PDB file of C-alpha atoms in Angstrom:
ATOM      1  CA  MET F 258       0.198   0.104   0.016  1.00 36.00           C
ATOM      2  CA  ARG F 259       1.434   3.527  -0.796  1.00 43.00           C
ATOM      3  CA  GLN F 260       2.639   5.607   1.879  1.00 41.00           C
ATOM      4  CA  THR F 261       0.409   8.786   2.496  1.00 41.00           C
ATOM      5  CA  ASP F 262       2.538  11.877   1.518  1.00 47.00           C
ATOM      6  CA  VAL F 263       2.541  14.046   4.792  1.00 43.00           C
ATOM      7  CA  THR F 264       3.832  17.040   2.807  1.00 49.00           C
ATOM      8  CA  ALA F 265       0.779  17.043   0.599  1.00 44.00           C
ATOM      9  CA  THR F 266      -2.039  16.004   2.806  1.00 48.00           C
ATOM     10  CA  THR F 267      -3.831  18.226   5.367  1.00 51.00           C
ATOM     11  CA  PRO F 268      -2.689  21.552   6.461  1.00 56.00           C
ATOM     12  CA  GLN F 269      -3.005  20.157  10.188  1.00 50.00           C
ATOM     13  CA  ALA F 270      -0.470  17.310   9.138  1.00 51.00           C
ATOM     14  CA  ARG F 271       1.847  20.059   7.668  1.00 55.00           C
ATOM     15  CA  THR F 272       1.707  22.369  10.631  1.00 56.00           C
ATOM     16  CA  ALA F 273       2.600  19.506  12.930  1.00 52.00           C
ATOM     17  CA  ALA F 274       5.510  18.517  10.845  1.00 56.00           C
ATOM     18  CA  SER F 275       6.672  22.155  10.869  1.00 56.00           C
ATOM     19  CA  GLN F 276       6.759  22.457  14.515  1.00 69.00           C
ATOM     20  CA  ARG F 277      10.114  22.476  16.483  1.00 79.00           C
ATOM     21  CA  TRP F 278      10.935  18.980  17.072  1.00 89.00           C
ATOM     22  CA  ASP F 279      12.536  17.952  20.404  1.00 91.00           C
ATOM     23  CA  SER F 280      13.909  14.925  18.637  1.00 92.00           C
ATOM     24  CA  LEU F 281      16.188  17.487  16.338  1.00 93.00           C
ATOM     25  CA  ASP F 282      17.232  19.177  19.224  1.00 95.00           C
ATOM     26  CA  VAL F 283      18.202  16.358  21.119  1.00 96.00           C
ATOM     27  CA  ALA F 284      20.425  15.337  18.223  1.00 96.00           C
ATOM     28  CA  ARG F 285      21.821  18.843  17.920  1.00 96.00           C
ATOM     29  CA  GLY F 286      22.525  18.691  21.707  1.00 97.00           C
ATOM     30  CA  LEU F 287      24.354  15.327  21.175  1.00 97.00           C
ATOM     31  CA  ALA F 288      26.664  17.014  18.625  1.00 97.00           C
ATOM     32  CA  ILE F 289      27.196  19.899  20.909  1.00 97.00           C
ATOM     33  CA  GLY F 290      28.153  17.704  23.489  1.00 97.00           C
ATOM     34  CA  ALA F 291      30.695  15.892  21.295  1.00 97.00           C
ATOM     35  CA  MET F 292      32.139  19.168  20.003  1.00 97.00           C
ATOM     36  CA  ILE F 293      32.795  20.286  23.813  1.00 97.00           C
ATOM     37  CA  VAL F 294      34.656  17.196  24.313  1.00 97.00           C
ATOM     38  CA  TYR F 295      36.674  17.576  21.514  1.00 97.00           C
ATOM     39  CA  HIS F 296      37.474  21.371  22.145  1.00 96.00           C
ATOM     40  CA  PHE F 297      38.273  20.320  25.728  1.00 97.00           C
ATOM     41  CA  SER F 298      40.747  17.811  24.593  1.00 96.00           C
ATOM     42  CA  TRP F 299      42.178  20.138  21.832  1.00 95.00           C
ATOM     43  CA  ASP F 300      42.721  22.702  24.499  1.00 95.00           C
ATOM     44  CA  LEU F 301      44.544  20.277  26.829  1.00 94.00           C
ATOM     45  CA  SER F 302      46.802  19.450  23.964  1.00 92.00           C
ATOM     46  CA  PHE F 303      47.306  23.235  22.984  1.00 90.00           C
ATOM     47  CA  LEU F 304      48.247  24.192  26.248  1.00 90.00           C
ATOM     48  CA  GLN F 305      50.400  21.002  26.779  1.00 86.00           C
ATOM     49  CA  LEU F 306      48.536  19.851  29.695  1.00 90.00           C
ATOM     50  CA  ILE F 307      48.668  16.408  28.148  1.00 88.00           C
ATOM     51  CA  GLY F 308      51.520  14.873  26.067  1.00 82.00           C
ATOM     52  CA  THR F 309      49.213  13.873  23.285  1.00 84.00           C
ATOM     53  CA  ASN F 310      48.889  16.164  20.167  1.00 84.00           C
ATOM     54  CA  ILE F 311      45.415  15.111  19.105  1.00 91.00           C
ATOM     55  CA  LEU F 312      45.738  16.738  15.573  1.00 87.00           C
ATOM     56  CA  GLN F 313      48.262  14.023  15.141  1.00 84.00           C
ATOM     57  CA  VAL F 314      45.710  11.068  16.056  1.00 90.00           C
ATOM     58  CA  PRO F 315      43.675   9.820  13.353  1.00 93.00           C
ATOM     59  CA  ALA F 316      40.971   8.929  15.585  1.00 96.00           C
ATOM     60  CA  TRP F 317      40.578  12.392  16.882  1.00 95.00           C
ATOM     61  CA  ARG F 318      40.639  13.895  13.362  1.00 94.00           C
ATOM     62  CA  TRP F 319      37.713  11.549  12.403  1.00 96.00           C
ATOM     63  CA  PHE F 320      35.866  12.401  15.619  1.00 97.00           C
ATOM     64  CA  ALA F 321      36.061  15.980  14.554  1.00 96.00           C
ATOM     65  CA  ARG F 322      34.911  15.579  11.223  1.00 96.00           C
ATOM     66  CA  GLY F 323      31.914  13.250  12.297  1.00 97.00           C
ATOM     67  CA  ILE F 324      30.970  16.273  14.616  1.00 97.00           C
ATOM     68  CA  ALA F 325      31.083  18.799  11.671  1.00 97.00           C
ATOM     69  CA  GLY F 326      29.336  16.503   9.525  1.00 97.00           C
ATOM     70  CA  SER F 327      26.628  15.765  11.882  1.00 97.00           C
ATOM     71  CA  PHE F 328      25.950  19.481  12.229  1.00 97.00           C
ATOM     72  CA  LEU F 329      25.845  20.262   8.655  1.00 98.00           C
ATOM     73  CA  MET F 330      23.098  17.182   8.013  1.00 98.00           C
ATOM     74  CA  LEU F 331      21.126  18.721  10.779  1.00 97.00           C
ATOM     75  CA  ALA F 332      21.315  22.015   9.197  1.00 97.00           C
ATOM     76  CA  GLY F 333      19.995  20.482   5.805  1.00 97.00           C
ATOM     77  CA  PHE F 334      17.338  18.745   7.798  1.00 95.00           C
ATOM     78  CA  GLY F 335      16.155  21.492   9.642  1.00 94.00           C
ATOM     79  CA  LEU F 336      16.102  23.630   6.512  1.00 95.00           C
ATOM     80  CA  ALA F 337      13.590  21.116   4.884  1.00 93.00           C
ATOM     81  CA  LEU F 338      11.644  21.198   8.210  1.00 91.00           C
ATOM     82  CA  ALA F 339      11.467  24.974   8.510  1.00 90.00           C
ATOM     83  CA  HIS F 340       9.993  25.358   4.873  1.00 89.00           C
ATOM     84  CA  ILE F 341       7.865  22.420   4.700  1.00 84.00           C
ATOM     85  CA  GLN F 342       4.846  24.779   3.864  1.00 83.00           C
ATOM     86  CA  GLY F 343       6.699  26.959   1.494  1.00 85.00           C
ATOM     87  CA  PHE F 344       9.745  29.278   1.628  1.00 88.00           C
ATOM     88  CA  ARG F 345       9.429  31.563   4.690  1.00 91.00           C
ATOM     89  CA  ARG F 346      11.768  34.460   3.590  1.00 93.00           C
ATOM     90  CA  ILE F 347      11.647  36.655   6.790  1.00 95.00           C
ATOM     91  CA  PRO F 348      12.446  33.836   9.257  1.00 93.00           C
ATOM     92  CA  PHE F 349      15.080  32.535   6.857  1.00 95.00           C
ATOM     93  CA  LEU F 350      16.945  35.859   6.523  1.00 96.00           C
ATOM     94  CA  LYS F 351      16.795  36.203  10.390  1.00 96.00           C
ATOM     95  CA  ARG F 352      18.566  33.001  10.624  1.00 96.00           C
ATOM     96  CA  LEU F 353      21.144  33.679   8.064  1.00 97.00           C
ATOM     97  CA  LEU F 354      21.997  36.975   9.640  1.00 97.00           C
ATOM     98  CA  ARG F 355      22.391  35.483  13.199  1.00 97.00           C
ATOM     99  CA  ILE F 356      24.704  32.650  11.877  1.00 97.00           C
ATOM    100  CA  GLY F 357      26.438  34.999   9.529  1.00 97.00           C
ATOM    101  CA  GLY F 358      26.999  37.316  12.251  1.00 97.00           C
ATOM    102  CA  ALA F 359      28.143  34.546  14.533  1.00 97.00           C
ATOM    103  CA  ALA F 360      30.633  33.467  11.759  1.00 97.00           C
ATOM    104  CA  LEU F 361      31.983  37.033  11.424  1.00 97.00           C
ATOM    105  CA  ALA F 362      32.516  37.136  15.429  1.00 96.00           C
ATOM    106  CA  VAL F 363      34.440  33.909  15.179  1.00 96.00           C
ATOM    107  CA  THR F 364      36.670  35.253  12.564  1.00 97.00           C
ATOM    108  CA  LEU F 365      37.347  38.600  14.259  1.00 96.00           C
ATOM    109  CA  GLY F 366      37.920  36.560  17.626  1.00 94.00           C
ATOM    110  CA  THR F 367      40.118  33.999  16.309  1.00 94.00           C
ATOM    111  CA  TYR F 368      42.244  36.733  14.144  1.00 95.00           C
ATOM    112  CA  PHE F 369      43.122  38.494  17.343  1.00 94.00           C
ATOM    113  CA  ALA F 370      43.598  35.350  19.383  1.00 89.00           C
ATOM    114  CA  PHE F 371      45.349  33.064  16.650  1.00 90.00           C
ATOM    115  CA  PRO F 372      46.441  35.351  13.902  1.00 93.00           C
ATOM    116  CA  GLU F 373      48.454  32.675  12.115  1.00 94.00           C
ATOM    117  CA  SER F 374      45.699  30.339  11.967  1.00 94.00           C
ATOM    118  CA  TYR F 375      42.412  32.350  12.442  1.00 96.00           C
ATOM    119  CA  ILE F 376      39.115  30.793  11.268  1.00 97.00           C
ATOM    120  CA  PHE F 377      37.962  32.426   7.955  1.00 97.00           C
ATOM    121  CA  PHE F 378      35.785  29.767   6.722  1.00 97.00           C
ATOM    122  CA  GLY F 379      34.841  27.141   9.567  1.00 97.00           C
ATOM    123  CA  ILE F 380      31.450  25.421  10.534  1.00 97.00           C
ATOM    124  CA  LEU F 381      29.487  28.722  10.876  1.00 97.00           C
ATOM    125  CA  HIS F 382      30.684  30.008   7.699  1.00 98.00           C
ATOM    126  CA  CYS F 383      29.595  26.704   5.775  1.00 98.00           C
ATOM    127  CA  ILE F 384      26.204  26.362   7.097  1.00 98.00           C
ATOM    128  CA  ALA F 385      25.418  30.279   6.390  1.00 97.00           C
ATOM    129  CA  VAL F 386      26.664  29.886   2.799  1.00 98.00           C
ATOM    130  CA  SER F 387      25.158  26.304   2.392  1.00 98.00           C
ATOM    131  CA  SER F 388      21.799  27.403   3.671  1.00 97.00           C
ATOM    132  CA  VAL F 389      21.673  29.826   0.729  1.00 97.00           C
ATOM    133  CA  LEU F 390      23.011  27.398  -1.946  1.00 97.00           C
ATOM    134  CA  ALA F 391      20.573  24.684  -0.741  1.00 97.00           C
ATOM    135  CA  LEU F 392      17.468  26.956  -1.339  1.00 96.00           C
ATOM    136  CA  PRO F 393      16.927  25.594  -4.846  1.00 96.00           C
ATOM    137  CA  PHE F 394      17.073  22.104  -4.032  1.00 96.00           C
ATOM    138  CA  LEU F 395      13.905  22.541  -1.461  1.00 94.00           C
ATOM    139  CA  ARG F 396      11.908  22.416  -4.708  1.00 93.00           C
ATOM    140  CA  LEU F 397      13.786  19.566  -6.436  1.00 94.00           C
ATOM    141  CA  HIS F 398      13.120  15.673  -5.812  1.00 94.00           C
ATOM    142  CA  PRO F 399      15.387  14.253  -3.381  1.00 95.00           C
ATOM    143  CA  ALA F 400      16.896  11.818  -5.827  1.00 96.00           C
ATOM    144  CA  LEU F 401      18.284  14.793  -7.661  1.00 97.00           C
ATOM    145  CA  THR F 402      19.473  16.305  -4.420  1.00 97.00           C
ATOM    146  CA  LEU F 403      21.146  13.236  -3.437  1.00 97.00           C
ATOM    147  CA  ALA F 404      22.831  13.241  -6.970  1.00 98.00           C
ATOM    148  CA  ALA F 405      23.964  16.846  -6.292  1.00 98.00           C
ATOM    149  CA  ALA F 406      25.321  15.776  -2.888  1.00 98.00           C
ATOM    150  CA  ALA F 407      27.458  12.971  -4.365  1.00 98.00           C
ATOM    151  CA  PHE F 408      28.722  15.488  -6.837  1.00 98.00           C
ATOM    152  CA  PHE F 409      29.900  17.842  -4.012  1.00 98.00           C
ATOM    153  CA  LEU F 410      31.527  15.004  -1.964  1.00 97.00           C
ATOM    154  CA  ILE F 411      33.490  13.462  -4.647  1.00 97.00           C
ATOM    155  CA  GLY F 412      34.417  16.836  -6.022  1.00 96.00           C
ATOM    156  CA  PRO F 413      37.776  17.334  -4.066  1.00 95.00           C
ATOM    157  CA  TRP F 414      38.916  14.083  -5.911  1.00 95.00           C
ATOM    158  CA  LEU F 415      37.804  15.474  -9.582  1.00 93.00           C
ATOM    159  CA  PHE F 416      38.666  19.094  -9.480  1.00 94.00           C
ATOM    160  CA  THR F 417      41.613  19.920  -7.135  1.00 94.00           C
ATOM    161  CA  SER F 418      43.950  21.742  -8.711  1.00 94.00           C
ATOM    162  CA  PRO F 419      46.876  24.379  -7.879  1.00 94.00           C
ATOM    163  CA  ALA F 420      45.200  26.994 -10.002  1.00 93.00           C
ATOM    164  CA  LEU F 421      42.630  27.198  -7.377  1.00 94.00           C
ATOM    165  CA  ASP F 422      45.083  27.847  -4.516  1.00 93.00           C
ATOM    166  CA  ALA F 423      44.493  31.549  -4.586  1.00 93.00           C
ATOM    167  CA  PRO F 424      43.228  32.650  -0.932  1.00 93.00           C
ATOM    168  CA  TRP F 425      40.046  34.102  -2.182  1.00 94.00           C
ATOM    169  CA  LEU F 426      38.929  30.778  -3.584  1.00 96.00           C
ATOM    170  CA  ASP F 427      39.862  28.657  -0.352  1.00 96.00           C
ATOM    171  CA  TRP F 428      36.264  28.692   0.679  1.00 97.00           C
ATOM    172  CA  LEU F 429      35.644  26.241  -2.168  1.00 96.00           C
ATOM    173  CA  GLY F 430      38.056  23.607  -0.738  1.00 96.00           C
ATOM    174  CA  LEU F 431      39.345  22.552  -4.488  1.00 96.00           C
ATOM    175  CA  GLY F 432      42.906  23.906  -3.871  1.00 95.00           C
ATOM    176  CA  ALA F 433      46.004  21.607  -3.823  1.00 94.00           C
ATOM    177  CA  ARG F 434      47.329  22.868  -0.400  1.00 93.00           C
ATOM    178  CA  GLU F 435      45.097  23.341   2.642  1.00 92.00           C
ATOM    179  CA  PRO F 436      45.355  26.637   4.269  1.00 95.00           C
ATOM    180  CA  VAL F 437      46.506  26.987   7.960  1.00 94.00           C
ATOM    181  CA  THR F 438      43.310  27.725  10.073  1.00 95.00           C
ATOM    182  CA  ASN F 439      42.059  26.247  13.234  1.00 93.00           C
ATOM    183  CA  ASP F 440      38.622  25.180  11.448  1.00 95.00           C
ATOM    184  CA  TYR F 441      38.233  24.616   7.798  1.00 96.00           C
ATOM    185  CA  VAL F 442      35.039  23.535   6.364  1.00 97.00           C
ATOM    186  CA  PRO F 443      34.823  24.356   2.772  1.00 97.00           C
ATOM    187  CA  ILE F 444      32.041  23.902   0.415  1.00 97.00           C
ATOM    188  CA  PHE F 445      33.586  20.853  -1.319  1.00 97.00           C
ATOM    189  CA  PRO F 446      32.996  18.154   0.023  1.00 97.00           C
ATOM    190  CA  TRP F 447      30.979  19.536   3.190  1.00 98.00           C
ATOM    191  CA  PHE F 448      27.919  21.176   1.238  1.00 98.00           C
ATOM    192  CA  GLY F 449      27.188  17.604   0.083  1.00 98.00           C
ATOM    193  CA  LEU F 450      26.446  16.676   3.565  1.00 98.00           C
ATOM    194  CA  VAL F 451      23.731  19.616   3.919  1.00 98.00           C
ATOM    195  CA  LEU F 452      22.284  18.408   0.835  1.00 98.00           C
ATOM    196  CA  ILE F 453      21.952  14.687   2.278  1.00 98.00           C
ATOM    197  CA  GLY F 454      20.305  16.253   5.241  1.00 97.00           C
ATOM    198  CA  THR F 455      17.818  18.240   3.099  1.00 97.00           C
ATOM    199  CA  ALA F 456      17.099  15.131   1.020  1.00 96.00           C
ATOM    200  CA  GLY F 457      16.631  13.175   4.196  1.00 94.00           C
ATOM    201  CA  GLY F 458      14.524  15.550   5.675  1.00 92.00           C
ATOM    202  CA  LYS F 459      12.199  15.817   2.475  1.00 91.00           C
ATOM    203  CA  LEU F 460      12.111  11.811   2.484  1.00 91.00           C
ATOM    204  CA  MET F 461      11.033  11.657   6.080  1.00 88.00           C
ATOM    205  CA  LEU F 462       8.593  14.476   5.876  1.00 85.00           C
ATOM    206  CA  ALA F 463       6.693  12.387   3.144  1.00 82.00           C
ATOM    207  CA  ARG F 464       6.108   9.717   5.391  1.00 80.00           C
ATOM    208  CA  ARG F 465       3.108   9.273   7.885  1.00 76.00           C
ATOM    209  CA  GLU F 466       5.359   7.840  10.403  1.00 74.00           C
ATOM    210  CA  SER F 467       7.316  11.356  10.768  1.00 74.00           C
ATOM    211  CA  LEU F 468       4.306  12.901  12.533  1.00 75.00           C
ATOM    212  CA  GLY F 469       4.853  10.650  15.549  1.00 77.00           C
ATOM    213  CA  LEU F 470       8.778  11.811  15.511  1.00 78.00           C
ATOM    214  CA  ALA F 471       7.506  15.529  15.349  1.00 78.00           C
ATOM    215  CA  ARG F 472       5.140  14.927  18.361  1.00 82.00           C
ATOM    216  CA  TRP F 473       7.584  13.351  20.576  1.00 86.00           C
ATOM    217  CA  ARG F 474       8.852  15.471  23.534  1.00 89.00           C
ATOM    218  CA  ALA F 475      11.735  14.975  25.878  1.00 88.00           C
ATOM    219  CA  ASP F 476      10.384  13.518  28.913  1.00 89.00           C
ATOM    220  CA  ASN F 477      13.504  12.969  31.258  1.00 93.00           C
ATOM    221  CA  PRO F 478      16.279  15.223  32.452  1.00 95.00           C
ATOM    222  CA  VAL F 479      18.856  13.715  30.270  1.00 95.00           C
ATOM    223  CA  PHE F 480      16.788  14.521  27.096  1.00 95.00           C
ATOM    224  CA  ARG F 481      15.444  17.849  28.427  1.00 95.00           C
ATOM    225  CA  LEU F 482      19.323  18.952  28.862  1.00 97.00           C
ATOM    226  CA  LEU F 483      20.012  17.898  25.326  1.00 96.00           C
ATOM    227  CA  THR F 484      16.982  19.502  24.063  1.00 95.00           C
ATOM    228  CA  TRP F 485      17.920  22.967  25.856  1.00 96.00           C
ATOM    229  CA  ALA F 486      21.600  22.373  24.455  1.00 96.00           C
ATOM    230  CA  GLY F 487      20.181  21.917  21.065  1.00 95.00           C
ATOM    231  CA  ARG F 488      17.972  24.976  21.142  1.00 95.00           C
ATOM    232  CA  LYS F 489      20.916  27.233  22.572  1.00 96.00           C
ATOM    233  CA  SER F 490      23.575  25.450  20.208  1.00 95.00           C
ATOM    234  CA  LEU F 491      24.849  28.659  18.599  1.00 96.00           C
ATOM    235  CA  PRO F 492      25.536  30.685  21.897  1.00 96.00           C
ATOM    236  CA  ILE F 493      27.164  27.519  23.273  1.00 97.00           C
ATOM    237  CA  TYR F 494      29.117  27.252  20.296  1.00 96.00           C
ATOM    238  CA  LEU F 495      30.348  30.990  20.689  1.00 95.00           C
ATOM    239  CA  THR F 496      31.063  30.732  24.354  1.00 96.00           C
ATOM    240  CA  HIS F 497      32.361  27.434  25.338  1.00 96.00           C
ATOM    241  CA  GLN F 498      35.766  27.881  24.007  1.00 94.00           C
ATOM    242  CA  ILE F 499      36.285  31.152  25.761  1.00 94.00           C
ATOM    243  CA  VAL F 500      35.072  29.463  29.084  1.00 96.00           C
ATOM    244  CA  LEU F 501      37.181  26.340  28.494  1.00 96.00           C
ATOM    245  CA  LEU F 502      40.573  28.032  27.405  1.00 94.00           C
ATOM    246  CA  GLY F 503      40.124  30.594  30.159  1.00 94.00           C
ATOM    247  CA  ILE F 504      39.925  27.840  33.052  1.00 96.00           C
ATOM    248  CA  LEU F 505      42.592  25.509  31.294  1.00 95.00           C
ATOM    249  CA  PHE F 506      44.980  28.352  30.884  1.00 93.00           C
ATOM    250  CA  GLY F 507      44.725  29.186  34.697  1.00 94.00           C
ATOM    251  CA  VAL F 508      45.267  25.327  35.446  1.00 92.00           C
ATOM    252  CA  ALA F 509      48.416  25.546  32.960  1.00 88.00           C
ATOM    253  CA  GLN F 510      49.762  28.480  34.726  1.00 87.00           C
ATOM    254  CA  ILE F 511      49.818  26.528  37.881  1.00 87.00           C
ATOM    255  CA  VAL F 512      50.732  23.093  37.042  1.00 84.00           C
ATOM    256  CA  GLY F 513      52.909  23.723  33.986  1.00 80.00           C
ATOM    257  CA  PRO F 514      53.222  21.605  30.896  1.00 79.00           C
ATOM    258  CA  SER F 515      53.202  17.641  31.071  1.00 83.00           C
ATOM    259  CA  PRO F 516      56.496  16.086  31.280  1.00 81.00           C
ATOM    260  CA  ALA F 517      55.577  14.314  27.838  1.00 81.00           C
ATOM    261  CA  ALA F 518      54.831  17.699  26.088  1.00 80.00           C
ATOM    262  CA  ALA F 519      57.809  19.337  27.746  1.00 77.00           C
ATOM    263  CA  CYS F 520      60.156  16.550  26.489  1.00 81.00           C
ATOM    264  CA  ARG F 521      58.953  16.664  23.007  1.00 78.00           C
ATOM    265  CA  GLN F 522      59.106  20.156  22.786  1.00 76.00           C
ATOM    266  CA  ILE F 523      62.910  20.218  23.989  1.00 77.00           C
ATOM    267  CA  CYS F 524      63.517  17.361  21.481  1.00 78.00           C
ATOM    268  CA  LEU F 525      62.357  19.134  18.692  1.00 75.00           C
ATOM    269  CA  MET F 526      64.109  22.252  19.285  1.00 73.00           C
ATOM    270  CA  GLN F 527      67.363  20.335  19.964  1.00 71.00           C
ATOM    271  CA  ASN F 528      66.879  17.508  17.355  1.00 67.00           C
ATOM    272  CA  GLY F 529      64.484  18.664  14.819  1.00 60.00           C
ATOM    273  CA  ASP F 530      63.339  15.241  14.106  1.00 66.00           C
ATOM    274  CA  PRO F 531      59.571  14.887  14.657  1.00 68.00           C
ATOM    275  CA  GLY F 532      59.434  11.146  14.026  1.00 70.00           C
ATOM    276  CA  LEU F 533      62.199  10.502  16.577  1.00 72.00           C
ATOM    277  CA  CYS F 534      61.025  12.430  19.558  1.00 77.00           C
ATOM    278  CA  PRO F 535      57.890  10.459  20.497  1.00 77.00           C
ATOM    279  CA  SER F 536      59.668   7.275  21.044  1.00 77.00           C
ATOM    280  CA  VAL F 537      62.979   8.726  22.833  1.00 80.00           C
ATOM    281  CA  CYS F 538      60.787  10.864  25.089  1.00 80.00           C
ATOM    282  CA  SER F 539      58.543   7.759  25.866  1.00 81.00           C
ATOM    283  CA  CYS F 540      61.924   6.106  27.063  1.00 85.00           C
ATOM    284  CA  ILE F 541      63.366   9.273  28.815  1.00 82.00           C
ATOM    285  CA  LEU F 542      60.272   9.651  31.076  1.00 81.00           C
ATOM    286  CA  GLN F 543      60.298   6.340  32.230  1.00 84.00           C
ATOM    287  CA  GLN F 544      63.663   7.263  33.874  1.00 82.00           C
ATOM    288  CA  VAL F 545      62.997  10.945  34.514  1.00 80.00           C
ATOM    289  CA  PRO F 546      59.089  11.175  35.221  1.00 78.00           C
ATOM    290  CA  GLU F 547      59.094  14.490  37.404  1.00 78.00           C
ATOM    291  CA  ARG F 548      56.920  17.113  36.203  1.00 74.00           C
ATOM    292  CA  GLY F 549      58.784  19.889  38.140  1.00 76.00           C
ATOM    293  CA  LEU F 550      62.051  18.957  36.334  1.00 77.00           C
ATOM    294  CA  TRP F 551      60.618  19.483  33.074  1.00 77.00           C
ATOM    295  CA  GLN F 552      59.146  22.559  33.636  1.00 76.00           C
ATOM    296  CA  ARG F 553      62.533  23.981  34.853  1.00 77.00           C
ATOM    297  CA  LEU F 554      64.222  22.585  31.551  1.00 76.00           C
ATOM    298  CA  LEU F 555      61.566  24.266  29.322  1.00 72.00           C
ATOM    299  CA  ALA F 556      62.120  27.479  31.315  1.00 73.00           C
ATOM    300  CA  ASN F 557      65.842  27.458  31.029  1.00 75.00           C
ATOM    301  CA  LYS F 558      66.026  27.043  35.041  1.00 76.00           C
ATOM    302  CA  ALA F 559      67.219  23.827  35.316  1.00 72.00           C
ATOM    303  CA  GLU F 560      70.097  22.754  37.689  1.00 78.00           C
ATOM    304  CA  ALA F 561      73.220  21.130  36.399  1.00 79.00           C
ATOM    305  CA  GLU F 562      71.959  17.817  38.103  1.00 81.00           C
ATOM    306  CA  ASP F 563      68.949  18.074  36.259  1.00 75.00           C
ATOM    307  CA  ASN F 564      70.640  18.459  32.895  1.00 79.00           C
ATOM    308  CA  THR F 565      72.971  15.423  33.828  1.00 82.00           C
ATOM    309  CA  ARG F 566      70.052  13.204  34.733  1.00 82.00           C
ATOM    310  CA  VAL F 567      68.186  13.737  31.284  1.00 80.00           C
ATOM    311  CA  SER F 568      71.396  13.803  29.334  1.00 82.00           C
ATOM    312  CA  ARG F 569      72.158  10.436  30.423  1.00 82.00           C
ATOM    313  CA  ALA F 570      68.753   9.139  29.991  1.00 81.00           C
ATOM    314  CA  ALA F 571      68.647  10.462  26.487  1.00 80.00           C
ATOM    315  CA  GLN F 572      71.906   9.094  25.627  1.00 80.00           C
ATOM    316  CA  GLN F 573      70.672   5.454  26.872  1.00 80.00           C
ATOM    317  CA  CYS F 574      67.510   5.813  24.997  1.00 79.00           C
ATOM    318  CA  MET F 575      69.104   6.886  21.812  1.00 74.00           C
ATOM    319  CA  ARG F 576      71.260   3.950  21.815  1.00 74.00           C
ATOM    320  CA  GLN F 577      68.037   1.855  22.317  1.00 71.00           C
ATOM    321  CA  THR F 578      65.964   3.349  19.568  1.00 60.00           C
ATOM    322  CA  PRO F 579      66.575   1.850  16.045  1.00 60.00           C
ATOM    323  CA  PRO F 580      67.392   4.351  13.301  1.00 55.00           C
ATOM    324  CA  SER F 581      64.281   5.291  11.173  1.00 50.00           C
TER     325      SER F 581
END
């Protein structure tokens, strides 16, 4: 039996489907929670409170990409949901101005905080531009939208070229080099995920079962907290790093860098071989684990005895470490 098309049935059904969904806010709240976990770990690494550089760990990189992808698909789904009864120009423009203004604030803030790697086209920039680019797809069949999504997802493998390395084209994501920035979410391939969310939203809204999901309400403290976080996702995004970095910077001033981070930094300054330092430092730290000693070494305030202990441990470890 053919499924009833909710988007083409009664006005009451369309109105119910267009209401704010707690389930969508819960999903967005989960993404916000995952983002906070990632940024907390990034901050620990950046401030050298832990020895791991999470940017060099593939699992952490994929975790970050998964978080970005979830936000973009939810943005596409939300776009389909918001305009199920036709394009609503004023709400769309208000949302676009809000996200665009937040993206500009992120650019300005990171330009002063991290001038060498400021964010010029991060997740908020991508959501703002993608929201405009996705508008024509609200009228297209989901199959065509998914075909366009595939085009953007595979685009970097087809069209990447050094000719597109100009800084003013970096937002496309088709240059041969990746720019130095703390958050880079270009149109290729990420707009493809927005289109997947848009197509998925239209397909789900065309099914009677979606009304049940639309009417679901968060009914326990965990879901209510996630719903609140999902509805406040933009202010949380804009403020959480200020809070985290502020707290952890204070902690870093008290406890200093982790021995592993300090050892690798000293090793790189003296040896310059990033491939050798992790294994050598792992060995050295088994013999010289004291945090205070490594703080003194990094600050050039070490005693002669400190230097002797580390030098002997380093020589022993270098003999044990096979050449790369």
